[in-house]
Short mmCIF file of N, CA and C in Angstrom, two decimals:
data_model
loop_
_atom_site.label_atom_id
_atom_site.label_comp_id
_atom_site.label_asym_id
_atom_site.label_seq_id
_atom_site.Cartn_x
_atom_site.Cartn_y
_atom_site.Cartn_z
N GLY A 24 121.83 75.06 127.26
CA GLY A 24 123.12 74.81 127.77
C GLY A 24 123.83 73.67 127.06
N LEU A 25 123.27 73.16 125.96
CA LEU A 25 123.92 72.06 125.24
C LEU A 25 124.75 72.61 124.08
N HIS A 26 125.84 71.95 123.81
CA HIS A 26 126.65 72.29 122.65
C HIS A 26 125.84 71.95 121.40
N PRO A 27 125.89 72.79 120.37
CA PRO A 27 125.09 72.53 119.16
C PRO A 27 125.34 71.16 118.52
N TYR A 28 126.58 70.73 118.50
CA TYR A 28 126.88 69.41 117.91
C TYR A 28 126.29 68.27 118.75
N TYR A 29 126.34 68.43 120.05
CA TYR A 29 125.77 67.42 120.94
C TYR A 29 124.25 67.36 120.76
N LEU A 30 123.61 68.50 120.71
CA LEU A 30 122.17 68.56 120.50
C LEU A 30 121.80 67.91 119.16
N SER A 31 122.55 68.24 118.14
CA SER A 31 122.29 67.66 116.82
C SER A 31 122.42 66.14 116.85
N ARG A 32 123.44 65.64 117.54
CA ARG A 32 123.63 64.20 117.64
C ARG A 32 122.49 63.53 118.40
N LEU A 33 122.03 64.17 119.48
CA LEU A 33 120.91 63.63 120.25
C LEU A 33 119.65 63.53 119.40
N VAL A 34 119.36 64.58 118.66
CA VAL A 34 118.17 64.59 117.81
C VAL A 34 118.28 63.48 116.76
N LYS A 35 119.45 63.34 116.16
CA LYS A 35 119.66 62.30 115.15
C LYS A 35 119.44 60.91 115.74
N GLU A 36 119.93 60.68 116.95
CA GLU A 36 119.76 59.38 117.60
C GLU A 36 118.31 59.10 117.95
N GLU A 37 117.59 60.11 118.43
CA GLU A 37 116.21 59.93 118.88
C GLU A 37 115.21 59.91 117.74
N CYS A 38 115.41 60.74 116.75
CA CYS A 38 114.41 60.93 115.69
C CYS A 38 114.80 60.32 114.35
N GLY A 39 116.07 59.99 114.19
CA GLY A 39 116.51 59.39 112.95
C GLY A 39 116.76 60.37 111.82
N VAL A 40 116.62 61.67 112.10
CA VAL A 40 116.90 62.70 111.09
C VAL A 40 117.76 63.79 111.74
N SER A 41 118.40 64.57 110.90
CA SER A 41 119.23 65.66 111.41
C SER A 41 118.36 66.71 112.08
N LEU A 42 118.97 67.53 112.91
CA LEU A 42 118.25 68.61 113.57
C LEU A 42 117.64 69.56 112.54
N HIS A 43 118.39 69.87 111.51
CA HIS A 43 117.88 70.75 110.45
C HIS A 43 116.63 70.15 109.80
N ARG A 44 116.68 68.87 109.46
CA ARG A 44 115.53 68.21 108.81
C ARG A 44 114.35 68.14 109.77
N TYR A 45 114.61 67.86 111.05
CA TYR A 45 113.55 67.80 112.04
C TYR A 45 112.82 69.14 112.14
N LEU A 46 113.59 70.21 112.24
CA LEU A 46 112.98 71.54 112.34
C LEU A 46 112.25 71.93 111.07
N LEU A 47 112.81 71.61 109.91
CA LEU A 47 112.16 71.89 108.64
C LEU A 47 110.84 71.14 108.54
N ASN A 48 110.83 69.86 108.89
CA ASN A 48 109.60 69.07 108.84
C ASN A 48 108.55 69.61 109.82
N TYR A 49 109.00 70.06 110.98
CA TYR A 49 108.08 70.63 111.96
C TYR A 49 107.44 71.90 111.40
N ARG A 50 108.25 72.79 110.84
CA ARG A 50 107.72 74.03 110.28
C ARG A 50 106.76 73.75 109.13
N LEU A 51 107.06 72.74 108.32
CA LEU A 51 106.16 72.39 107.21
C LEU A 51 104.86 71.77 107.73
N ALA A 52 104.92 71.02 108.81
CA ALA A 52 103.71 70.45 109.40
C ALA A 52 102.81 71.56 109.94
N VAL A 53 103.41 72.57 110.56
CA VAL A 53 102.64 73.72 111.04
C VAL A 53 102.00 74.43 109.85
N ALA A 54 102.76 74.61 108.78
CA ALA A 54 102.24 75.25 107.58
C ALA A 54 101.07 74.44 107.00
N ALA A 55 101.20 73.12 106.99
CA ALA A 55 100.13 72.27 106.45
C ALA A 55 98.84 72.46 107.25
N ARG A 56 98.95 72.52 108.57
CA ARG A 56 97.76 72.76 109.40
C ARG A 56 97.15 74.12 109.10
N MET A 57 97.99 75.11 108.89
CA MET A 57 97.49 76.45 108.57
C MET A 57 96.80 76.44 107.21
N LEU A 58 97.35 75.72 106.27
CA LEU A 58 96.74 75.62 104.93
C LEU A 58 95.39 74.90 105.01
N GLU A 59 95.31 73.88 105.84
CA GLU A 59 94.04 73.16 106.01
C GLU A 59 92.95 74.07 106.56
N GLY A 60 93.34 75.00 107.41
CA GLY A 60 92.38 75.94 107.99
C GLY A 60 91.88 76.96 106.98
N GLY A 61 92.64 77.18 105.92
CA GLY A 61 92.23 78.10 104.87
C GLY A 61 92.14 79.55 105.30
N GLU A 62 92.82 79.92 106.36
CA GLU A 62 92.70 81.27 106.89
C GLU A 62 93.62 82.29 106.23
N ASP A 63 94.66 81.84 105.54
CA ASP A 63 95.64 82.77 105.00
C ASP A 63 96.16 82.25 103.66
N ASN A 64 96.90 83.11 102.96
CA ASN A 64 97.45 82.69 101.67
C ASN A 64 98.85 82.09 101.86
N VAL A 65 99.35 81.48 100.81
CA VAL A 65 100.62 80.75 100.86
C VAL A 65 101.77 81.67 101.25
N GLU A 66 101.81 82.87 100.70
CA GLU A 66 102.90 83.79 100.99
C GLU A 66 102.96 84.15 102.47
N ASN A 67 101.82 84.45 103.07
CA ASN A 67 101.79 84.80 104.48
C ASN A 67 102.13 83.60 105.37
N ILE A 68 101.62 82.45 105.03
CA ILE A 68 101.93 81.24 105.80
C ILE A 68 103.42 80.94 105.72
N SER A 69 103.99 81.11 104.55
CA SER A 69 105.43 80.91 104.37
C SER A 69 106.22 81.80 105.33
N ALA A 70 105.88 83.07 105.37
CA ALA A 70 106.57 84.01 106.24
C ALA A 70 106.34 83.69 107.72
N GLN A 71 105.11 83.33 108.08
CA GLN A 71 104.79 83.02 109.47
C GLN A 71 105.54 81.78 109.96
N CYS A 72 105.86 80.88 109.05
CA CYS A 72 106.58 79.66 109.43
C CYS A 72 108.09 79.82 109.33
N GLY A 73 108.55 81.04 109.08
CA GLY A 73 109.97 81.33 109.14
C GLY A 73 110.75 81.16 107.87
N PHE A 74 110.09 81.11 106.74
CA PHE A 74 110.80 80.99 105.47
C PHE A 74 111.05 82.39 104.90
N ALA A 75 112.29 82.67 104.58
CA ALA A 75 112.66 83.98 104.05
C ALA A 75 112.14 84.15 102.62
N TYR A 76 112.08 83.06 101.89
CA TYR A 76 111.64 83.11 100.50
C TYR A 76 110.50 82.13 100.28
N CYS A 77 109.44 82.62 99.69
CA CYS A 77 108.27 81.78 99.43
C CYS A 77 108.63 80.61 98.50
N SER A 78 109.52 80.86 97.54
CA SER A 78 109.92 79.80 96.61
C SER A 78 110.59 78.64 97.36
N HIS A 79 111.39 78.95 98.37
CA HIS A 79 112.02 77.89 99.17
C HIS A 79 110.95 77.09 99.91
N PHE A 80 109.98 77.79 100.47
CA PHE A 80 108.87 77.14 101.17
C PHE A 80 108.12 76.21 100.22
N ILE A 81 107.79 76.69 99.04
CA ILE A 81 107.03 75.89 98.07
C ILE A 81 107.81 74.64 97.69
N ASN A 82 109.10 74.79 97.41
CA ASN A 82 109.92 73.64 97.03
C ASN A 82 110.04 72.62 98.17
N ALA A 83 110.25 73.10 99.39
CA ALA A 83 110.37 72.20 100.54
C ALA A 83 109.03 71.51 100.80
N PHE A 84 107.94 72.24 100.69
CA PHE A 84 106.61 71.67 100.91
C PHE A 84 106.33 70.60 99.87
N ARG A 85 106.61 70.90 98.62
CA ARG A 85 106.38 69.94 97.53
C ARG A 85 107.22 68.68 97.73
N SER A 86 108.44 68.86 98.19
CA SER A 86 109.33 67.73 98.42
C SER A 86 108.79 66.80 99.50
N LEU A 87 108.22 67.37 100.57
CA LEU A 87 107.71 66.56 101.68
C LEU A 87 106.32 66.01 101.42
N TYR A 88 105.43 66.81 100.86
CA TYR A 88 104.02 66.41 100.72
C TYR A 88 103.63 65.96 99.31
N GLY A 89 104.52 66.14 98.34
CA GLY A 89 104.24 65.66 97.00
C GLY A 89 103.29 66.53 96.19
N MET A 90 103.00 67.71 96.67
CA MET A 90 102.15 68.65 95.94
C MET A 90 102.44 70.06 96.43
N SER A 91 102.02 71.03 95.64
CA SER A 91 102.26 72.42 96.02
C SER A 91 101.39 72.79 97.21
N PRO A 92 101.77 73.82 97.96
CA PRO A 92 100.95 74.25 99.09
C PRO A 92 99.54 74.66 98.66
N LYS A 93 99.42 75.31 97.52
CA LYS A 93 98.11 75.75 97.05
C LYS A 93 97.21 74.55 96.76
N ARG A 94 97.77 73.54 96.11
CA ARG A 94 96.99 72.33 95.82
C ARG A 94 96.64 71.60 97.11
N TYR A 95 97.58 71.54 98.04
CA TYR A 95 97.33 70.92 99.33
C TYR A 95 96.17 71.61 100.03
N ALA A 96 96.17 72.93 100.01
CA ALA A 96 95.09 73.70 100.65
C ALA A 96 93.75 73.39 100.01
N LYS A 97 93.71 73.26 98.70
CA LYS A 97 92.46 72.96 98.01
C LYS A 97 91.93 71.57 98.35
N THR A 98 92.84 70.60 98.45
CA THR A 98 92.42 69.22 98.67
C THR A 98 92.22 68.87 100.14
N HIS A 99 92.79 69.65 101.06
CA HIS A 99 92.71 69.32 102.48
C HIS A 99 92.01 70.38 103.31
N SER A 100 91.36 71.30 102.68
CA SER A 100 90.72 72.40 103.41
C SER A 100 89.60 71.91 104.30
N THR A 101 89.60 72.39 105.55
CA THR A 101 88.53 72.07 106.49
C THR A 101 87.49 73.19 106.50
N LYS A 102 87.79 74.27 105.82
CA LYS A 102 86.87 75.41 105.76
C LYS A 102 85.80 75.14 104.71
N LYS A 103 84.57 75.28 105.10
CA LYS A 103 83.45 75.01 104.18
C LYS A 103 82.89 76.29 103.66
#
């Protein structure tokens, strides 16, 4: 029941980032946990986290975590 601009302003005040950035970071954090589990490949995780294009997912992930999703999965895998 909130106006989109009002919601965006509230998120910015509480979290210090825009609503778009907050949601993007959340989706990337979910993807990172999925990559750590090693249960699926990058393309499927990208789609499951709501990215229409895998290339967009890879670029956003690299921007936030400083490495590609594939490299992140190799270095942070909890699967033995």
